[in-house]
XYZ file of C-alpha atoms in Angstrom:
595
model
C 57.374 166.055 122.544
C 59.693 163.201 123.570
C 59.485 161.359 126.911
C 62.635 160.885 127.906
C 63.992 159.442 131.198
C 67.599 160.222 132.338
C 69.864 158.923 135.227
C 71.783 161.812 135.915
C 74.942 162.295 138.245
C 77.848 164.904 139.034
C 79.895 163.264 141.433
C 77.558 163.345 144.536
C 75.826 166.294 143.876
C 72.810 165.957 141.747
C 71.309 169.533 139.758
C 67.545 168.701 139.446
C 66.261 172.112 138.176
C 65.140 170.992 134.434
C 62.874 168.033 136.399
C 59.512 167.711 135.239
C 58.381 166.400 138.100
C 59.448 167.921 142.080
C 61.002 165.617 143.704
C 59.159 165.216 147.264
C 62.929 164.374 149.070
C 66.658 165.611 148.414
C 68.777 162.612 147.332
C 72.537 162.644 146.290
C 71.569 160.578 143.358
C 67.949 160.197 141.303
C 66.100 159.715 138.399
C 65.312 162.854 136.770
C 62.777 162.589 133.929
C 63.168 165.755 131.663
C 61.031 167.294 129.080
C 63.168 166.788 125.584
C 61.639 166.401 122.459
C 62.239 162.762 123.187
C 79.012 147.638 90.780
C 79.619 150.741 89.270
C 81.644 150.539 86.109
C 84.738 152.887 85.248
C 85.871 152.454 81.950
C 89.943 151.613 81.980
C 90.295 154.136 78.926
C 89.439 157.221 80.681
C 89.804 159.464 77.230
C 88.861 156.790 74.778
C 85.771 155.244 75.367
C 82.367 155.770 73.479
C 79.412 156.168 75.261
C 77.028 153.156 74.062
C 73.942 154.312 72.147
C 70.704 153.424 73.250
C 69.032 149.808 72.912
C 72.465 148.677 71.546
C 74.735 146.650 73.473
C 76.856 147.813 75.875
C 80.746 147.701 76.442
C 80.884 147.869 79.776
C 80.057 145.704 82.337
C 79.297 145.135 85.787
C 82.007 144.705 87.747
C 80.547 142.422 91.002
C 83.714 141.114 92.209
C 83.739 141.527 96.248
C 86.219 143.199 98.554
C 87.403 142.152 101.800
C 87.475 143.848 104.659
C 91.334 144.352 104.675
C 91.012 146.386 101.646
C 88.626 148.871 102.741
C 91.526 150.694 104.435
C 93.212 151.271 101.381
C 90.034 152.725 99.238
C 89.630 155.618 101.804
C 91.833 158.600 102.053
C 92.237 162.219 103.386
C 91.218 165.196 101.424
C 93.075 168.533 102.609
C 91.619 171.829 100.574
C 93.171 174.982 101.278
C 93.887 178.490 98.892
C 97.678 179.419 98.412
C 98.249 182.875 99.756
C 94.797 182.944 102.105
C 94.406 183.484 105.576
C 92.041 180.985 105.589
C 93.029 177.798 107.363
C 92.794 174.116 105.300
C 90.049 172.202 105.747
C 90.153 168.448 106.034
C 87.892 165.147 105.516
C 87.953 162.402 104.530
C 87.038 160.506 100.856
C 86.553 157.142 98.858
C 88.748 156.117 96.172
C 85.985 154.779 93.633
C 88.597 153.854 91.151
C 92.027 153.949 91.563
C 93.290 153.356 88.260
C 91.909 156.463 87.066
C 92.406 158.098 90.212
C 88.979 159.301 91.227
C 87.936 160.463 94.357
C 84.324 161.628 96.127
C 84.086 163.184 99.494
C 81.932 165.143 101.459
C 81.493 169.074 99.960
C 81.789 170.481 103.129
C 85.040 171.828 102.634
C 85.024 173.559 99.381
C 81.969 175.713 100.491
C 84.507 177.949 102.263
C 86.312 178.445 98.902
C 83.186 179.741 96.772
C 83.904 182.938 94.920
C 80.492 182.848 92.508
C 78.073 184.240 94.207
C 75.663 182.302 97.062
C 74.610 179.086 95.776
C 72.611 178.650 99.280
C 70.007 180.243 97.274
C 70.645 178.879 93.216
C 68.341 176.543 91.791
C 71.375 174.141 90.863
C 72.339 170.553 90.954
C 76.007 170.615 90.408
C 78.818 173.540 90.637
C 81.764 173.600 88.324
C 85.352 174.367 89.134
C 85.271 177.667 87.804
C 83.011 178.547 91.311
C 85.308 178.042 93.097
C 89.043 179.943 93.869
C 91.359 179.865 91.471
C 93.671 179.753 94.139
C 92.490 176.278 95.419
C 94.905 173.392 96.512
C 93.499 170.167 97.126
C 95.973 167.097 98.455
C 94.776 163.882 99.017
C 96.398 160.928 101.205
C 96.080 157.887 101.244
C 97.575 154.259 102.287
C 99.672 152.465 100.630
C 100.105 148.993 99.846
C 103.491 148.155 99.965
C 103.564 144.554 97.616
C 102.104 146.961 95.148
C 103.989 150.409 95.344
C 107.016 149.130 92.737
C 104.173 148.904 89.731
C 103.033 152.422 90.494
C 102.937 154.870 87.382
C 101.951 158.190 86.769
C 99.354 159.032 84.500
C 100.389 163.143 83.972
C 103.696 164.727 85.756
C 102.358 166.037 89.443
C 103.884 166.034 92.765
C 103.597 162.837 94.728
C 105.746 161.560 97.918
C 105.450 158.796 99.731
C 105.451 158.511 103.727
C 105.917 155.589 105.307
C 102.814 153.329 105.245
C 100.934 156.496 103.205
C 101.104 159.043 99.992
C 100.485 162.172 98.841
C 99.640 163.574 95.479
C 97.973 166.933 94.323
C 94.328 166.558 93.297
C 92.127 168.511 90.677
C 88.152 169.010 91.649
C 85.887 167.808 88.437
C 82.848 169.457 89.992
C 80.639 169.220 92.902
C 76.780 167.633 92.859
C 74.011 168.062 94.941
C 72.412 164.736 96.121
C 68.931 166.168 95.753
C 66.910 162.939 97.216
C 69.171 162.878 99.924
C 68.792 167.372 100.460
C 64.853 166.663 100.116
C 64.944 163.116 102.339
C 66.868 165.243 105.169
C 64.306 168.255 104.870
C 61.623 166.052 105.464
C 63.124 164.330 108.534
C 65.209 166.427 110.467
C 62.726 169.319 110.981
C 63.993 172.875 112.122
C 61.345 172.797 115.146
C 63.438 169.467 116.762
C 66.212 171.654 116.773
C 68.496 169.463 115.094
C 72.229 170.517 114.997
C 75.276 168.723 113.206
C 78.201 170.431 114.213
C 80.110 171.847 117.291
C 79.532 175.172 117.107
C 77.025 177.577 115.812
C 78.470 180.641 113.801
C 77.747 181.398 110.519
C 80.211 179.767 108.664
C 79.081 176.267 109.967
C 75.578 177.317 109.263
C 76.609 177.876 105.675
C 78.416 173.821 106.015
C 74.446 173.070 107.559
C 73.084 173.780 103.782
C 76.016 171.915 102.124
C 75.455 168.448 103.800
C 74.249 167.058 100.373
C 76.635 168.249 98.019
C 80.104 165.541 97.614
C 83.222 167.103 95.695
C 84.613 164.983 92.290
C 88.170 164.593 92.462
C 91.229 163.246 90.236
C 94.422 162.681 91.249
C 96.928 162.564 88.571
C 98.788 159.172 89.959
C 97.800 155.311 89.850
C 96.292 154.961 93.232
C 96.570 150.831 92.735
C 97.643 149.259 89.595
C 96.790 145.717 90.727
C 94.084 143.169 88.586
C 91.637 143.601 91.375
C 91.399 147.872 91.594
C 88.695 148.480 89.455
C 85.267 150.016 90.393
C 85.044 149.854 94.037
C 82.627 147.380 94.708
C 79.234 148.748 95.968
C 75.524 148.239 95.841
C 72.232 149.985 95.660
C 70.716 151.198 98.897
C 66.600 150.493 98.025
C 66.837 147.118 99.544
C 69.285 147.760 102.910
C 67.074 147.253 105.572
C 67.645 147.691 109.033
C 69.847 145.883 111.438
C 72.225 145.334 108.516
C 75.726 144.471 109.483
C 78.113 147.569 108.755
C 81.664 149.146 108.348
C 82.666 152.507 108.572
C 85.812 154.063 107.180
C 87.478 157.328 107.824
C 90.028 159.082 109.465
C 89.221 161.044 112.678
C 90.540 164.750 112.643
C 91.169 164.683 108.909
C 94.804 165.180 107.936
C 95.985 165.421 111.868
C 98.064 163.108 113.124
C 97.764 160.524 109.724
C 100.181 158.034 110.682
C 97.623 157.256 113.585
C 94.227 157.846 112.674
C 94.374 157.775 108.536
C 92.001 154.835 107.495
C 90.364 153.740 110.735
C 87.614 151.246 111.191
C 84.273 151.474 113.055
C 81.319 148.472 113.055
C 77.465 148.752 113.567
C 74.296 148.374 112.230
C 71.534 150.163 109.878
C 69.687 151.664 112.844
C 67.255 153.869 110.296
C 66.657 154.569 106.717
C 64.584 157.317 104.936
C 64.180 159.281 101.380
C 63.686 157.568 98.192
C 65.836 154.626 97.944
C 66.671 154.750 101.131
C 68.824 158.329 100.654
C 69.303 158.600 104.374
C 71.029 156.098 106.011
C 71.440 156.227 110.091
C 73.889 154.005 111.631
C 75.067 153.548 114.620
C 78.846 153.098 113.978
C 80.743 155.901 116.036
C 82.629 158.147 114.062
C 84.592 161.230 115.065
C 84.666 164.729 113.376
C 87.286 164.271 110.381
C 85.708 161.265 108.966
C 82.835 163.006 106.881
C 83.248 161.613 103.263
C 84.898 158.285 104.376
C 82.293 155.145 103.483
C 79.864 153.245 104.676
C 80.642 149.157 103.534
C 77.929 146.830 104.512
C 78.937 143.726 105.412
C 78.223 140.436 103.388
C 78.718 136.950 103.932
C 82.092 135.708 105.695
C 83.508 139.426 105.551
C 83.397 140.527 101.575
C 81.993 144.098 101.571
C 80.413 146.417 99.447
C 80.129 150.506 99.669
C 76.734 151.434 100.131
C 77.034 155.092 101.408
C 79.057 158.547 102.400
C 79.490 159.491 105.756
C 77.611 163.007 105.982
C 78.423 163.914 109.655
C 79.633 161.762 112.287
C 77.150 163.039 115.204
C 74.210 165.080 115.663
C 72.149 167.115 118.119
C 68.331 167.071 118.811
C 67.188 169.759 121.400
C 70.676 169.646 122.607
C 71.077 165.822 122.971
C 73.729 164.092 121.239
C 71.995 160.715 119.309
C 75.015 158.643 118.735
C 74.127 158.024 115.433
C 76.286 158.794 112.032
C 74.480 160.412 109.193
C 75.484 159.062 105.517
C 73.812 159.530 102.049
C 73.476 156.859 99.777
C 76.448 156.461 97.623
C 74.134 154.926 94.842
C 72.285 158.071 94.453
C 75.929 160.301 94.679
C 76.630 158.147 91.502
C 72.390 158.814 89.859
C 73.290 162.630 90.367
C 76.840 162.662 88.898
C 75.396 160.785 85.997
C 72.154 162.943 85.282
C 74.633 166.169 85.564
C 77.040 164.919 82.955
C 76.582 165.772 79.123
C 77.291 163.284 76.491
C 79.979 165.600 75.374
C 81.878 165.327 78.675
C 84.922 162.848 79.143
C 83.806 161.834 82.889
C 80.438 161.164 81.566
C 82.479 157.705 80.266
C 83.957 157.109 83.574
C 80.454 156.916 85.421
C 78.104 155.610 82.420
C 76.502 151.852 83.101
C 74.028 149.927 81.184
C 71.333 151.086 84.101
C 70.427 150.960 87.593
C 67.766 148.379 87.193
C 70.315 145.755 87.098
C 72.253 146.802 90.397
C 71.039 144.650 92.890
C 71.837 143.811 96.915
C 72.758 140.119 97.146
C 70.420 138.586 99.537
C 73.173 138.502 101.840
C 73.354 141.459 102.580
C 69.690 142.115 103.422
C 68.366 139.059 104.900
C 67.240 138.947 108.634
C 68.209 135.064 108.740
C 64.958 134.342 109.800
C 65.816 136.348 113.496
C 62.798 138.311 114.254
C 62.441 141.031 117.085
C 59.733 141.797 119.073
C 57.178 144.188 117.766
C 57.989 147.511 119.241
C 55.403 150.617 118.549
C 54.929 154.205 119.162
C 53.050 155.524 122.444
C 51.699 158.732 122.710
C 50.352 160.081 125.675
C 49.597 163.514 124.350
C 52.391 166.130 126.214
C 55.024 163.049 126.067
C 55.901 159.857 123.676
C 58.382 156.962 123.482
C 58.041 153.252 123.431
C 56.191 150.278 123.870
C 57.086 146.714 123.541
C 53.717 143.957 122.279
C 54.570 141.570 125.317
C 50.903 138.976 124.722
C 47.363 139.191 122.644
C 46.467 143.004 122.407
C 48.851 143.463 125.540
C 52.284 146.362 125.293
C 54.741 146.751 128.158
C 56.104 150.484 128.011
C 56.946 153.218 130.703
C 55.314 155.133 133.328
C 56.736 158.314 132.556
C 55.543 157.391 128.920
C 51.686 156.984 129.720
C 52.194 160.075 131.740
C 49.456 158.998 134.778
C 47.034 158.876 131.018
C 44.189 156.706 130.994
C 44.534 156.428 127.347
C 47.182 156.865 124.759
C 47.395 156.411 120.975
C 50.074 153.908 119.433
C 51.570 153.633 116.000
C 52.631 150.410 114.512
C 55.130 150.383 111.539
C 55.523 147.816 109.352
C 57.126 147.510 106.034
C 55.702 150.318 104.319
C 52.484 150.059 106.382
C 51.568 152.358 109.518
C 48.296 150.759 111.923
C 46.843 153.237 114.493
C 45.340 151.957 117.189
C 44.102 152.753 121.207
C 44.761 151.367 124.148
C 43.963 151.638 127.952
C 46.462 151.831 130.791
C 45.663 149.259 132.695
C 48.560 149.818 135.020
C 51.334 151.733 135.662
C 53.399 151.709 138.571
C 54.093 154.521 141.332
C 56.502 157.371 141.306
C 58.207 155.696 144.633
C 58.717 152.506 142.562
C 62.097 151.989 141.298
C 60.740 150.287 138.331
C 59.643 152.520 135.417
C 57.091 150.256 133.774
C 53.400 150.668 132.561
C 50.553 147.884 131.253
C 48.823 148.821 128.233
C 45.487 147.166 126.808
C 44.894 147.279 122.726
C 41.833 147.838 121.812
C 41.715 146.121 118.247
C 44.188 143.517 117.463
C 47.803 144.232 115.482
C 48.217 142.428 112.593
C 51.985 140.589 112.299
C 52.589 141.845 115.496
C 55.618 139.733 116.450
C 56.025 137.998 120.246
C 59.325 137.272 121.506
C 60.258 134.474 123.926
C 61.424 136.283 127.512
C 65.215 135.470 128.508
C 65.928 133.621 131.195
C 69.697 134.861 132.009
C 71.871 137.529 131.564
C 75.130 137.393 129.879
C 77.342 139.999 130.123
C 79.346 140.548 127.135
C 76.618 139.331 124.702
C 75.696 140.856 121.719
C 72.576 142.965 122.202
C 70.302 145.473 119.964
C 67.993 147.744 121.770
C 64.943 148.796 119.326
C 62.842 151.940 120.026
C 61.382 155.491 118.548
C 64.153 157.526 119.890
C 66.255 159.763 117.196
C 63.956 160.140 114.456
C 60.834 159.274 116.751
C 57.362 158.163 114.276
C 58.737 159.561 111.132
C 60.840 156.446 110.155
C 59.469 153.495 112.329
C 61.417 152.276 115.211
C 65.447 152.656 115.196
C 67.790 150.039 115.941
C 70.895 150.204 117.912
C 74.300 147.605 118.541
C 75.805 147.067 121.294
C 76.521 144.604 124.295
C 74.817 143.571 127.437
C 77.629 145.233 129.563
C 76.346 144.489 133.119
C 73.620 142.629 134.924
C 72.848 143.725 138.302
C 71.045 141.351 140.954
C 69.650 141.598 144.315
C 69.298 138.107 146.108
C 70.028 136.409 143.064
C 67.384 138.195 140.668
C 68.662 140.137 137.936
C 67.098 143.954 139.086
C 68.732 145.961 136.215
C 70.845 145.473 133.155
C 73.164 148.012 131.257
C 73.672 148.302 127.874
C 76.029 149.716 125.343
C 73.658 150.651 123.062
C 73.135 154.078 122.214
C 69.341 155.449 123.281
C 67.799 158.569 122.709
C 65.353 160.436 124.180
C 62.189 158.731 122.696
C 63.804 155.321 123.540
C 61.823 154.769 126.584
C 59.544 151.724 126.905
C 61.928 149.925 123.890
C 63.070 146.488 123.813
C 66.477 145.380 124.746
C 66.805 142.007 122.601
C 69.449 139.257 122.240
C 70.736 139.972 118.698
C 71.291 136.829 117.264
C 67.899 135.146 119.198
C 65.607 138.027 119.040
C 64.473 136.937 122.497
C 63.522 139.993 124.961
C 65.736 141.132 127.797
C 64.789 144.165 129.160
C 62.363 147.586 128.950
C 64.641 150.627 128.306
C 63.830 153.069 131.207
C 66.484 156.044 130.775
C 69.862 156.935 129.549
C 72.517 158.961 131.207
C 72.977 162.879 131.863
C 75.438 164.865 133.648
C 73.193 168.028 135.293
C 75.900 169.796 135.459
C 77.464 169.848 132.009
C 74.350 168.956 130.284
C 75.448 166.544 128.707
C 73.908 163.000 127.556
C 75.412 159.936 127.374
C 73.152 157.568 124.811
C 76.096 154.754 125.833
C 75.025 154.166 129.292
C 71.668 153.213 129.747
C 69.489 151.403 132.176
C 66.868 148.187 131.849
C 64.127 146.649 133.267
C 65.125 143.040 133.016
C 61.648 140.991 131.766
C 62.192 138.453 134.864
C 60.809 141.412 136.943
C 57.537 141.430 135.545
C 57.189 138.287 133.237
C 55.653 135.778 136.115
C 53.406 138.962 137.053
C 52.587 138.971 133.392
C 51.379 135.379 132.559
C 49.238 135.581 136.401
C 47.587 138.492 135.053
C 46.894 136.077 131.353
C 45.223 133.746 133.520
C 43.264 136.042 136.134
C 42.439 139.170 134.476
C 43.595 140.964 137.577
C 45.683 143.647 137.055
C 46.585 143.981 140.884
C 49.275 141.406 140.275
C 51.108 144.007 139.473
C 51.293 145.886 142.678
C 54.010 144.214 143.793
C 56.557 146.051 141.522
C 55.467 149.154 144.336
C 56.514 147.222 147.307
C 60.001 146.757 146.462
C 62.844 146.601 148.673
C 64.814 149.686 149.933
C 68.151 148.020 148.472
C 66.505 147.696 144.299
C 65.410 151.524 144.934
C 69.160 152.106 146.157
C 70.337 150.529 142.996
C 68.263 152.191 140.672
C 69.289 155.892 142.650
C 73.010 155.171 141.698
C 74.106 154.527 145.161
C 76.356 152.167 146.881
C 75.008 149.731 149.288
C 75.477 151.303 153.009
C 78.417 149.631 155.163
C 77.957 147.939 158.164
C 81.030 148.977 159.793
């Protein structure tokens, strides 16, 4: 079960009723901890090509050039699928042009699972589905930008209705097929267990349930138009997902709401990070660029170099729900394994089969660019379990971890997990201290019992800059199954008392689980703060991952290198004799007039 820490508000009123603990007095404003589970190639002659036989040479070849970020606009689009003469409404999402000269599309299979007239394939054995399963009835238009320099050397491939908006077009689409993305189905199976009540959509009823079992299948589409008949709009570029690791730099593209309101929203932008990976070649990607409901089937670029960028996965579903907490985090399957799927469900005899064919995966690799930490390490950051509750806990010295007290849970002992590459080190350690429920500072002392091998100590900031890039790293979201996640965001205030920094807020988003997680300077690694809680509104019940709450190191740091010296932990009792005006802080409320 998570431990998770909220600061929770509704105007002046505060609803306390899900608190784990009583509170002994009736404040306006409180902490509240509550009990949560804390280079493809195409080939240009679509019809004509041979498909190489084995061990000979190959005619194609790897296309590696890079794209800049300006240009990811223009390889995304908007998928509308609806059935002529139905009451049912269109759906809409979003999609990747992976090669515009030929005009193909992938996006998310969400919205075709609606149109499904052979039988339930929630319960076939099969990787791919065909057109014919589909209504014969079905409509599919795609939009997408434009690109104005290059609309006058547009041609059509076949006759088919096309218009052009200003700054966008429209053309009539054929689906090829639909594929399952099985190490991404059997990666998300494994992760996002039933008993965590995960949940990614709005609503509940049956036809999103049905959407629930389709999150790994992505629709093949061709449109019947040159999409972009420049040099440069071949293959778009991508790269294999195996070596991403996390904290990579990332873009994601889609368009919020689908096909409403295009002229505004068709193509938009989001940055972030890797914040977790899982599955076989890293088939689930977690990142922790915001995306809004519309943008499922848009990409994920990551970021290389001085801004070229390459597509490394499908947006799956822009949010998510664990024990009714929103995570902040946007699911997406690896586009390299879309591609291994497509391929393995092709026969020889099949024209597409030429359009995805390559000499073999074993030559796609991530330029180091893309994957290399520049030599920035963070602060070792393990899992604490104190039995009922878990989150977080930060190695702050020599067999010495800085977490929470509502983390050690008034335990004498808890467990800790240690992830590292592929490696996971168990260990046991003592709470030495932990501070009192009166104290406004959430904080706890843990003592190791063996040593952690590569265990990584960060330097302690000094100052607080608001406005600087920060990345908060803890066990919330996915918790021990995938090691620590990591989250982007900025240092967006520093509070002080008497001129010592008492609290810091971050942008990042945190998740129950979080607790007792470093807040590091993203560029130094250095270590700002302890994560103590995130936001809730009692009265809605709703979390806000966005606003969350630090212990700033300078708090305990001098207390930490007397206790080095002396061995006695009573150093520490001065974070419970703090004064009235930090506890008012931490409660959310204004300092009192004198007037």
């Amino acid at each position: 079960m998570h431990s998770g820490q909220y600061l929770v508000f509704r105007g002046i009123q505060l609803e306390s009723s899900r608190a784990l603990r009583a509170n002994t007095d009736r404040r306006p404003i409180t902490f509240t901890s509550v009990n949560l589970e804390s280079p493809m190639i195409l080939n240009e002659n679509f019809w004509a090509a041979k498909v190489p036989e084995e061990n000979n040479a190959s005619p194609f070849t790897f296309d590696f050039q890079s794209m800049e970020l300006k240009d990811v606009e223009r390889r995304c689009c908007v998928v509308k699928v609806s059935e002529a003469s139905s009451a049912k409404k269109p759906v809409s999402c979003s999609g990747v042009v992976v090669h515009p000269r030929t005009g193909i599309i992938i996006c998310t299979g969400l919205p075709f699972s609606r149109f499904i007239i052979d039988g339930d394939p929630l319960y076939w054995d099969h990787d791919f589905l065909p057109p014919r399963s589909f209504s014969a009835k079905l409509q599919i238009c795609v939009t997408f930008p434009t690109d104005t320099k290059q609309s006058a050397r547009r041609a059509t491939i076949t006759p088919t209705r096309s218009k052009t908006a200003a700054g966008q077009r429209e053309a009539a689409a054929e689906l090829l097929m639909l594929v399952n993305c099985v190490e991404f189905k059997h990666a998300f199976q494994a992760v996002f267990q039933e008993a965590d009540q995960w949940r990614f959509h709005c609503d509940e009823d049956e036809e999103l349930l049905r959407d629930f079992h389709f999150l790994s299948w992505f629709a093949v589409l061709r449109v019947g138009v040159v999409l972009d008949s420049s040099q440069d709009s071949g293959t778009i570029p991508w790269q294999s997902s195996a070596p991403l690791q996390k904290g990579c730099p990332v873009v994601a593209c889609g368009s919020p709401f689908g096909s409403l309101c295009l002229d505004l929203f068709i193509s938009t932008l989001s940055r972030g990070i890797i914040s977790n990976l899982a599955g076989e070649d890293n088939a689930v990607i977690l990142t922790d660029a915001r995306c809004l409901p519309g943008t499922e089937g848009g990409g994920l670029f990551v970021v290389k170099g001085a801004g070229s960028v390459h597509l490394i996965g499908l947006i799956v579903s822009p949010f998510g729900w664990k024990a009714n907490e929103w995570i902040g985090l946007t699911l997406v399957c690896s586009a390299q394994l879309v591609f291994r799927n497509l391929i393995s469900c092709l026969s020889v005899q099949d024209p597409l089969r030429n359009v995805w064919l390559h000499p073999g995966e074993s030559d796609i690799q991530m330029s180091t660019a893309a994957h290399e930490s520049k030599a920035v390490k963070y602060p070792t950051v393990c899992f604490v379990d104190s039995g009922q509750f878990w989150g977080s806990g930060v190695v702050v010295g020599s067999r010495l971890v800085v977490s929470c007290r509502h983390v050690v849970n008034r335990k004498s002992k808890v467990r800790l997990k240690f992830h590292h590459r592929d490696r996971v080190h168990d260990s046991v350690g003592d709470v030495l201290f932990s501070t009192k429920a009166s104290s406004p500072y959430d904080l706890a002392l843990v003592q190791l019992r063996d040593a952690v091998p590569e265990a990584v100590v960060s330097r302690m900031c000094q100052s607080f800059i608001p406005g600087e890039s920060v990345v908060v790293v803890g066990y919330g979201g996915l918790g021990r199954s995938c090691g620590p996640s990591l989250t982007c965001g900025v240092l967006s205030k520093a509070i002080s008392w008497n001129c010592q920094p008492v609290m810091l807020q971050t942008t990042c988003a945190v998740q129950a689980g979080t607790s007792g997680g470093a807040v590091v300077q993203r560029c130094s690694g250095e270590l700002l703060g302890i994560v103590s809680s995130n936001t809730r509104d009692m009265a809605t019940k709703v979390t806000y991952p966005h606003l969350n709450f630090s212990v700033p190191v300078t708090v305990f740091q001098r207390l930490l290198q007397h206790f080095e010296q002396t061995k006695d932990v009573n150093v520490f009792r001065e974070l419970d004799s703090t004064e009235k005006e930090i506890r008012r802080v931490w409660r959310l409320q204004g300092a009192q007039s004198k007037l």
